[in-house]
Amino acid sequence: MSNVLLAAIIGIPLAWHLGLTAFVYYDARRVGLEPPRKWAAIAFFVPLFGFFIYLFERSELDYDPESDPYRGNNYNIHPSRADDAPLPSRGDDREPPDERAQHRDE
């Protein structure tokens, strides 16, 4: 195998890996994910998946509860399955299960 081909097969993925690790380190410092060395270590020792772990964790910094459709235990449940659900669904005006049991006992 020629040295140029061997250098390309090893060098290009290694350069990408080191570049992604460096990006994680500098970006973690910029956005405030502490400590940035931990995130760089994760990106380095878990190739490619560590980078995606960092991206998912970074996206949690932008969480806006006002735009979350599931805040306050508000789930969409099909009406045919509403009796099976322990949590109230949208538009459900039934009493919660605990209150129904109390009314039956009285």
Short mmCIF file of C-alpha atoms in Angstrom, two decimals, residues 12-70:
data_model
loop_
_atom_site.label_atom_id
_atom_site.label_comp_id
_atom_site.label_asym_id
_atom_site.label_seq_id
_atom_site.Cartn_x
_atom_site.Cartn_y
_atom_site.Cartn_z
CA ILE A 12 -8.34 12.39 7.04
CA PRO A 13 -10.52 10.68 9.70
CA LEU A 14 -8.00 11.62 12.40
CA ALA A 15 -8.04 15.25 11.26
CA TRP A 16 -11.86 15.27 11.35
CA HIS A 17 -11.85 13.69 14.80
CA LEU A 18 -9.36 16.19 16.21
CA GLY A 19 -11.21 19.05 14.52
CA LEU A 20 -14.53 18.01 16.08
CA THR A 21 -12.84 17.67 19.48
CA ALA A 22 -11.32 21.14 19.18
CA PHE A 23 -14.69 22.57 18.12
CA VAL A 24 -16.37 21.00 21.16
CA TYR A 25 -13.73 22.44 23.49
CA TYR A 26 -13.95 25.99 22.16
CA ASP A 27 -17.72 25.96 21.73
CA ALA A 28 -18.30 24.59 25.25
CA ARG A 29 -16.32 27.52 26.64
CA ARG A 30 -18.28 29.96 24.48
CA VAL A 31 -21.78 28.73 25.40
CA GLY A 32 -20.99 28.03 29.06
CA LEU A 33 -21.07 24.25 29.27
CA GLU A 34 -18.70 23.60 32.13
CA PRO A 35 -16.11 22.16 32.26
CA PRO A 36 -15.07 22.35 28.60
CA ARG A 37 -12.30 19.78 29.16
CA LYS A 38 -14.91 17.19 30.12
CA TRP A 39 -16.82 17.76 26.89
CA ALA A 40 -13.64 17.65 24.83
CA ALA A 41 -12.68 14.37 26.54
CA ILE A 42 -16.09 12.89 25.78
CA ALA A 43 -15.80 13.96 22.15
CA PHE A 44 -12.25 12.57 21.95
CA PHE A 45 -12.73 9.21 23.69
CA VAL A 46 -16.13 8.44 22.15
CA PRO A 47 -15.46 9.22 18.48
CA LEU A 48 -18.33 10.81 16.55
CA PHE A 49 -20.99 9.78 19.09
CA GLY A 50 -19.34 12.01 21.69
CA PHE A 51 -19.76 14.95 19.33
CA PHE A 52 -23.48 14.19 18.96
CA ILE A 53 -23.81 13.79 22.74
CA TYR A 54 -22.35 17.27 23.06
CA LEU A 55 -24.75 18.67 20.46
CA PHE A 56 -27.77 17.17 22.23
CA GLU A 57 -26.61 18.50 25.59
CA ARG A 58 -25.95 21.91 24.04
CA SER A 59 -29.45 22.01 22.60
CA GLU A 60 -30.86 21.67 26.13
CA LEU A 61 -29.47 25.13 26.90
CA ASP A 62 -32.07 26.61 24.56
CA TYR A 63 -35.09 24.98 26.25
CA ASP A 64 -38.08 27.30 26.29
CA PRO A 65 -40.88 26.04 28.54
CA GLU A 66 -43.39 28.31 26.83
CA SER A 67 -42.96 26.43 23.54
CA ASP A 68 -42.99 22.95 25.15
CA PRO A 69 -46.24 21.21 24.20
CA TYR A 70 -45.87 18.66 27.02
#
